[in-house]
Structures are given as structure tokens and as C-alpha cells.
Short mmCIF file of C-alpha atoms in Angstrom, two decimals:
data_model
loop_
_atom_site.label_atom_id
_atom_site.label_comp_id
_atom_site.label_asym_id
_atom_site.label_seq_id
_atom_site.Cartn_x
_atom_site.Cartn_y
_atom_site.Cartn_z
CA MET A 133 23.19 5.61 -21.20
CA PRO A 134 25.73 3.79 -18.15
CA ASP A 135 26.15 0.99 -17.91
CA LEU A 136 24.67 0.47 -14.12
CA GLY A 137 24.48 -2.03 -11.09
CA PRO A 138 22.90 -2.10 -8.01
CA PHE A 139 22.39 0.40 -6.05
CA TYR A 140 24.25 -1.25 -3.23
CA ARG A 141 26.12 -4.40 -2.95
CA PRO A 142 26.48 -6.25 0.65
CA LEU A 143 29.96 -6.77 1.90
CA ASP A 144 28.62 -9.39 4.57
CA GLY A 145 25.94 -10.70 3.12
CA LEU A 146 22.35 -9.95 2.77
CA ASP A 147 22.14 -10.04 6.81
CA GLY A 148 25.18 -8.06 7.59
CA GLU A 149 25.15 -3.92 8.05
CA ARG A 150 28.26 -2.92 5.91
CA PHE A 151 27.41 -2.12 1.86
CA HIS A 152 29.56 -0.40 -1.10
CA ALA A 153 27.52 2.23 -2.34
CA THR A 154 27.70 2.67 -6.69
CA PHE A 155 28.15 4.32 -9.00
CA SER A 156 24.28 4.11 -9.27
CA THR A 157 23.48 6.10 -5.65
CA THR A 158 25.41 9.36 -7.23
CA GLY A 159 24.62 12.66 -8.08
CA PRO A 160 23.37 14.91 -8.97
CA TRP A 161 25.30 17.99 -7.52
CA PHE A 162 28.17 15.86 -6.55
CA SER A 163 29.94 12.66 -8.52
CA ASP A 164 31.40 11.35 -5.51
CA ALA A 165 27.99 11.87 -3.06
CA GLN A 166 24.86 9.27 -2.78
CA HIS A 167 21.77 11.19 -4.13
CA GLY A 168 19.62 11.56 -0.73
CA GLY A 169 17.26 8.10 -2.46
CA PRO A 170 18.95 4.62 -1.93
CA PRO A 171 20.98 5.73 2.10
CA ALA A 172 17.17 6.78 2.43
CA ALA A 173 15.59 3.49 1.02
CA LEU A 174 18.43 1.62 2.82
CA LEU A 175 17.63 3.15 6.15
CA VAL A 176 14.26 1.96 5.25
CA ARG A 177 15.49 -1.86 4.28
CA ALA A 178 17.01 -1.46 8.13
CA PHE A 179 14.16 -0.39 9.59
CA GLU A 180 12.09 -3.31 7.51
CA ARG A 181 14.19 -6.02 9.06
CA CYS A 182 14.25 -4.34 12.60
CA ASP A 183 12.87 -6.94 14.99
CA PRO A 184 9.96 -7.13 13.06
CA ARG A 185 6.59 -8.67 14.29
CA PRO A 186 3.63 -9.56 12.20
CA GLY A 187 0.89 -8.14 12.13
CA THR A 188 2.81 -4.62 12.76
CA GLN A 189 3.85 -1.46 9.66
CA LEU A 190 5.82 1.36 9.02
CA SER A 191 3.38 4.84 8.89
CA ARG A 192 6.09 7.11 9.17
CA VAL A 193 9.89 7.66 8.24
CA THR A 194 12.06 11.42 8.80
CA VAL A 195 15.47 11.01 7.46
CA GLU A 196 18.08 13.56 8.88
CA VAL A 197 20.48 14.29 6.32
CA LEU A 198 23.79 15.63 8.58
CA GLY A 199 26.15 15.95 5.00
CA ARG A 200 27.32 15.74 2.11
CA ILE A 201 26.82 11.32 1.81
CA PRO A 202 30.23 9.78 0.21
CA ALA A 203 29.96 6.99 -2.05
CA GLY A 204 31.87 3.74 -1.32
CA ASP A 205 31.26 1.87 1.57
CA VAL A 206 29.12 2.82 4.23
CA GLU A 207 27.50 1.43 7.20
CA VAL A 208 23.65 0.95 8.59
CA ARG A 209 22.31 -0.03 12.24
CA ALA A 210 18.92 0.26 13.17
CA ALA A 211 16.78 -0.46 16.87
CA VAL A 212 13.72 -0.54 18.36
CA GLU A 213 13.36 2.75 20.65
CA ARG A 214 10.46 2.61 22.18
CA PRO A 215 8.33 -0.65 21.91
CA GLY A 216 5.23 -0.95 23.04
CA ARG A 217 2.37 -3.67 21.53
CA THR A 218 0.35 -1.28 18.62
CA ILE A 219 2.87 1.66 18.63
CA GLU A 220 6.70 1.22 18.28
CA LEU A 221 9.55 3.94 17.45
CA LEU A 222 12.51 3.19 15.64
CA GLY A 223 16.21 4.89 14.86
CA ALA A 224 18.80 3.96 12.92
CA GLU A 225 21.68 5.61 11.53
CA MET A 226 23.99 5.37 8.96
CA THR A 227 28.00 6.10 8.81
CA ALA A 228 31.02 6.29 6.54
CA GLY A 229 34.35 6.73 7.41
CA GLY A 230 33.78 6.81 10.88
CA ARG A 231 31.06 9.74 10.70
CA THR A 232 27.79 9.73 11.06
CA VAL A 233 26.25 11.08 7.69
CA LEU A 234 22.52 10.23 8.28
CA ARG A 235 20.22 9.79 11.10
CA ALA A 236 16.30 8.53 10.94
CA ARG A 237 13.42 7.48 12.59
CA ALA A 238 9.85 5.59 11.88
CA TRP A 239 6.92 4.92 14.00
CA ARG A 240 5.54 1.43 13.45
CA LEU A 241 2.14 0.70 14.12
CA ALA A 242 -0.26 -2.31 14.74
CA ASP A 243 -2.23 -3.50 11.84
CA GLY A 244 -6.26 -2.06 11.78
CA ASP A 245 -9.77 -2.90 9.50
CA THR A 246 -10.00 0.64 8.69
CA ALA A 247 -11.61 -0.36 5.13
CA ALA A 248 -15.53 0.42 5.80
CA VAL A 249 -14.26 3.96 6.64
CA VAL A 250 -11.91 4.87 3.87
CA THR A 251 -11.71 8.79 2.90
CA GLY A 252 -9.87 11.74 2.13
CA ASP A 253 -8.01 9.45 -0.44
CA ALA A 254 -6.44 11.89 -3.63
CA ALA A 255 -7.69 11.14 -7.79
CA PRO A 256 -5.53 8.77 -8.77
CA LEU A 257 -2.92 9.55 -11.40
CA PRO A 258 -2.96 8.45 -14.92
CA PRO A 259 -0.72 5.26 -15.36
CA PRO A 260 2.36 5.37 -16.27
CA GLU A 261 1.43 4.23 -20.02
CA GLN A 262 -0.27 7.56 -20.51
CA ALA A 263 3.18 8.88 -19.92
CA VAL A 264 5.94 10.27 -21.42
CA GLU A 265 8.89 8.73 -20.78
CA ARG A 266 12.49 11.12 -20.89
CA PRO A 267 15.64 9.50 -20.37
CA GLU A 268 18.08 12.41 -20.98
CA ARG A 269 19.31 14.83 -18.62
CA PRO A 270 18.64 18.46 -18.18
CA GLU A 271 22.53 19.83 -18.63
CA GLY A 272 24.72 20.50 -15.32
CA TRP A 273 22.71 17.27 -13.86
CA LEU A 274 25.23 14.40 -13.07
CA PRO A 275 25.14 11.03 -13.95
CA GLY A 276 24.49 8.05 -11.93
CA TYR A 277 21.08 7.66 -9.58
CA LEU A 278 19.25 9.47 -12.53
CA ASP A 279 19.68 6.89 -14.67
CA ALA A 280 18.97 4.06 -12.65
CA LEU A 281 15.41 5.41 -12.55
CA GLU A 282 13.43 5.03 -15.07
CA TRP A 283 11.23 8.65 -15.81
CA ARG A 284 7.91 8.78 -17.03
CA TRP A 285 6.61 12.28 -17.13
CA LEU A 286 2.78 13.53 -16.88
CA THR A 287 3.26 17.04 -16.68
CA GLY A 288 6.69 19.07 -16.35
CA TRP A 289 10.26 17.64 -16.07
CA LEU A 290 13.74 17.71 -14.69
CA GLY A 291 15.05 20.85 -16.46
CA ASP A 292 11.26 22.54 -16.75
CA PRO A 293 11.05 24.71 -13.64
CA GLY A 294 7.61 24.24 -11.20
CA PRO A 295 5.26 22.10 -10.13
CA GLY A 296 5.87 18.67 -11.45
CA VAL A 297 3.73 15.03 -11.99
CA ALA A 298 6.08 11.59 -12.75
CA TRP A 299 6.22 7.86 -12.45
CA VAL A 300 9.10 6.63 -11.94
CA ARG A 301 10.65 2.94 -11.42
CA PRO A 302 14.31 2.20 -10.97
CA ARG A 303 16.24 0.06 -12.78
CA VAL A 304 18.21 -2.06 -10.43
CA PRO A 305 17.68 -3.33 -6.84
CA LEU A 306 18.49 -1.29 -3.82
CA VAL A 307 20.55 -4.38 -2.67
CA GLU A 308 22.34 -6.69 -5.26
CA GLY A 309 20.96 -10.51 -4.94
CA GLU A 310 17.14 -9.12 -3.33
CA GLU A 311 13.81 -7.79 -4.01
CA THR A 312 13.20 -4.07 -3.11
CA SER A 313 10.04 -3.54 -0.94
CA GLY A 314 7.42 -1.09 -1.77
CA TRP A 315 8.90 1.03 0.95
CA GLN A 316 12.35 0.98 -0.18
CA ARG A 317 10.85 2.22 -3.46
CA LEU A 318 9.06 4.61 -1.86
CA ALA A 319 12.17 6.39 -0.53
CA LEU A 320 14.29 5.61 -4.05
CA VAL A 321 11.74 8.18 -5.36
CA GLY A 322 10.15 10.12 -2.63
CA ASP A 323 13.65 12.24 -1.91
CA SER A 324 13.55 12.99 -5.97
CA ALA A 325 10.31 15.52 -5.64
CA ASN A 326 13.00 18.53 -5.06
CA GLY A 327 13.67 17.78 -8.26
CA ILE A 328 10.90 17.19 -9.88
CA ALA A 329 9.22 20.07 -8.57
CA ALA A 330 12.89 21.97 -9.32
CA VAL A 331 12.02 25.76 -9.12
CA LEU A 332 15.80 27.08 -9.75
CA ASP A 333 18.50 26.22 -12.49
CA VAL A 334 20.91 23.91 -10.93
CA ARG A 335 23.61 25.40 -12.81
CA ARG A 336 23.36 28.64 -11.12
CA TRP A 337 21.68 27.54 -7.89
CA LEU A 338 21.77 24.81 -5.03
CA PHE A 339 18.54 23.80 -3.62
CA VAL A 340 19.42 20.97 -1.22
CA ASN A 341 17.35 19.33 1.56
CA THR A 342 18.21 17.90 4.05
CA GLU A 343 16.09 16.40 5.63
CA LEU A 344 13.11 13.60 4.03
CA THR A 345 9.81 12.55 5.86
CA MET A 346 7.28 9.92 4.44
CA HIS A 347 3.79 9.23 5.68
CA VAL A 348 1.54 6.46 3.80
CA HIS A 349 -1.76 5.51 4.98
CA ARG A 350 -2.14 3.00 3.17
CA ALA A 351 2.00 0.65 2.38
CA PRO A 352 3.44 1.08 -1.20
CA GLU A 353 3.14 -1.61 -4.04
CA GLY A 354 4.11 -2.25 -6.85
CA GLU A 355 7.45 -1.42 -8.78
CA TRP A 356 6.15 2.25 -9.92
CA VAL A 357 5.99 5.38 -7.61
CA GLY A 358 3.88 8.08 -8.84
CA VAL A 359 4.99 11.56 -7.48
CA ARG A 360 3.05 15.04 -7.83
CA ALA A 361 5.52 17.74 -6.34
CA HIS A 362 5.60 21.35 -5.42
CA THR A 363 8.32 23.96 -4.55
CA VAL A 364 8.21 27.28 -2.56
CA ILE A 365 11.02 29.02 -2.14
CA GLY A 366 10.90 31.52 0.67
CA PRO A 367 13.11 35.29 0.73
CA ALA A 368 16.04 34.25 3.48
CA GLY A 369 17.60 30.84 1.64
CA LEU A 370 14.66 28.22 2.54
CA GLY A 371 12.51 26.28 0.44
CA THR A 372 10.29 23.72 1.40
CA VAL A 373 8.54 20.50 -1.15
CA SER A 374 5.41 19.20 -0.65
CA ALA A 375 3.95 15.83 -2.71
CA GLU A 376 1.46 13.32 -3.10
CA VAL A 377 2.61 10.55 -3.58
CA PHE A 378 0.77 7.53 -5.38
CA ASP A 379 0.73 3.67 -6.49
CA THR A 380 -1.09 2.43 -9.93
CA ALA A 381 -3.68 1.25 -7.30
CA GLY A 382 -4.49 4.33 -6.27
CA HIS A 383 -3.22 7.57 -3.43
CA THR A 384 -0.59 6.10 -0.82
CA GLY A 385 0.86 8.84 1.51
CA ARG A 386 2.49 12.51 1.52
CA ILE A 387 6.33 13.44 1.22
CA THR A 388 7.63 17.26 2.50
CA GLN A 389 10.91 18.31 2.13
CA GLY A 390 13.20 21.35 3.80
CA LEU A 391 15.25 23.08 1.85
CA THR A 392 18.30 24.58 2.30
CA VAL A 393 19.15 27.53 -1.21
CA ARG A 394 22.20 29.31 -2.02
CA PRO A 395 24.02 30.83 -5.14
CA ARG A 396 26.82 28.38 -6.26
#
């Protein structure tokens, strides 16, 4: 196991906008580039800290990947784009070396009481204690991000082609010096749906997601994120990933990713 630190170290204190992306953010595609999960989670953190108001919650976050996200120093900013009493639209971006590498938007909605009409949840997953821990990496998958997470498998594995079901939790904090929130954990893990459901050999194919969309009907809680993911590869270089996501109390939402697929 590599010597791992937090995903990010703040450069101007916890209230600043500049961070250093560590080795824990890198891979599995390129040794000098971040996996999409940590930067997506850092944007979620920015949304959570953007003019927060009691009685509201994030309901959807979409992250657009504008290019390779280098490890090293990055900057994150967020703002309210469409203010409202019950519905707000937030925007955020990450820059590195003067280049915008990620853009994101989030809907923040007012709380309500719908406990009496809850319906449509997927059945809960078997708990993490019933899953098989597999810390090893498949051949050709680079270290860093994959090692910074604990992986427990109910079906499949990163090296097995086809759908997969896994419980995952971060071994290190998102930002040094603070607790990682449930939504941040969801983003950290959720961008791995592509890997959990990988159907192609990473040594022969690139199948990189260009975006990540996360919807929740209940805010995720606790340290574990469960992902049940499925990939479809089309005939013209495109693919899609869809996943249900869970915490140990049950179903919390869904994830989708669009893929660009090409030979290495």
C-alpha cells in the first residue's frame, strides 16, 4: 500500500480557494492526472460552503470534465447563479495553471416533509460486512486514487468485465484538517461507477467519462457508499454508465456518466 495523505492540502487555510492535489488523487489512467472523483468532491465542498442557508439541501450535481485534470495546485470557486427562496442554481469551476478543467452546476432546494409518501426506493444492498475486501489493483491500473479508497465487493471487481456492486469508503480525508461530508463521499466514490462496471480492458481501451451527474432523493450519510453500476458501449465510440447509489441505511440516489471510447 503506498504512503497516502489527504486528497487535497489547503494552501490558504480551510476557508481559501487554493489547494494542492496530492498523489492520492491520481490515476488510474495517467500518473500525472487526477481521477475525476476527488475534484468532483472538491466542487461539491465548494457548493456546500457557498452562501449556505439552513433548511436547504443539494439535490443534483453535474460536473463537466473539460480536459485532463493535472495533479498539483488547483483553485476552486463557487457562486449562486440563480437565487431563490426554495430553488437555487449554483455554479462552480476548478482551474489549474490558468486553465479551467472542470465546470459544475448544482440545484439546491428547500427542505420539505414527505416522510408519509416515501416510495420507489430500490431494495437495500447487503451490508459492507458481507462484501469481500480486495485491495489489489488490476494489471495496468495505476496507483494513487484506487489505493486511497477501501473496496469491498458484493459482485464483480475492477478487473472483471461487466456490471459490479461494491461498497467503497475513503481511507483519507478529502481536505486535510476537516471531516468529509456524505455528499463529498458520494462524489469521491460516484465517479468510480465507470470502473466498477468496466467492460473493456484498460490496457487496450480508453473509456473515459466526460461528465458525472448525481441525483439524490435522500442525502447520503455515513462513511460507506454503495454502488451498483452497469455500462453500455455503443457502436460509434460512445458509452453510458448508470448506477444506483446507497448508504448503509438504503437507497440514496442515482448516477450517470457519458463515455468516450477508443483504442489506446
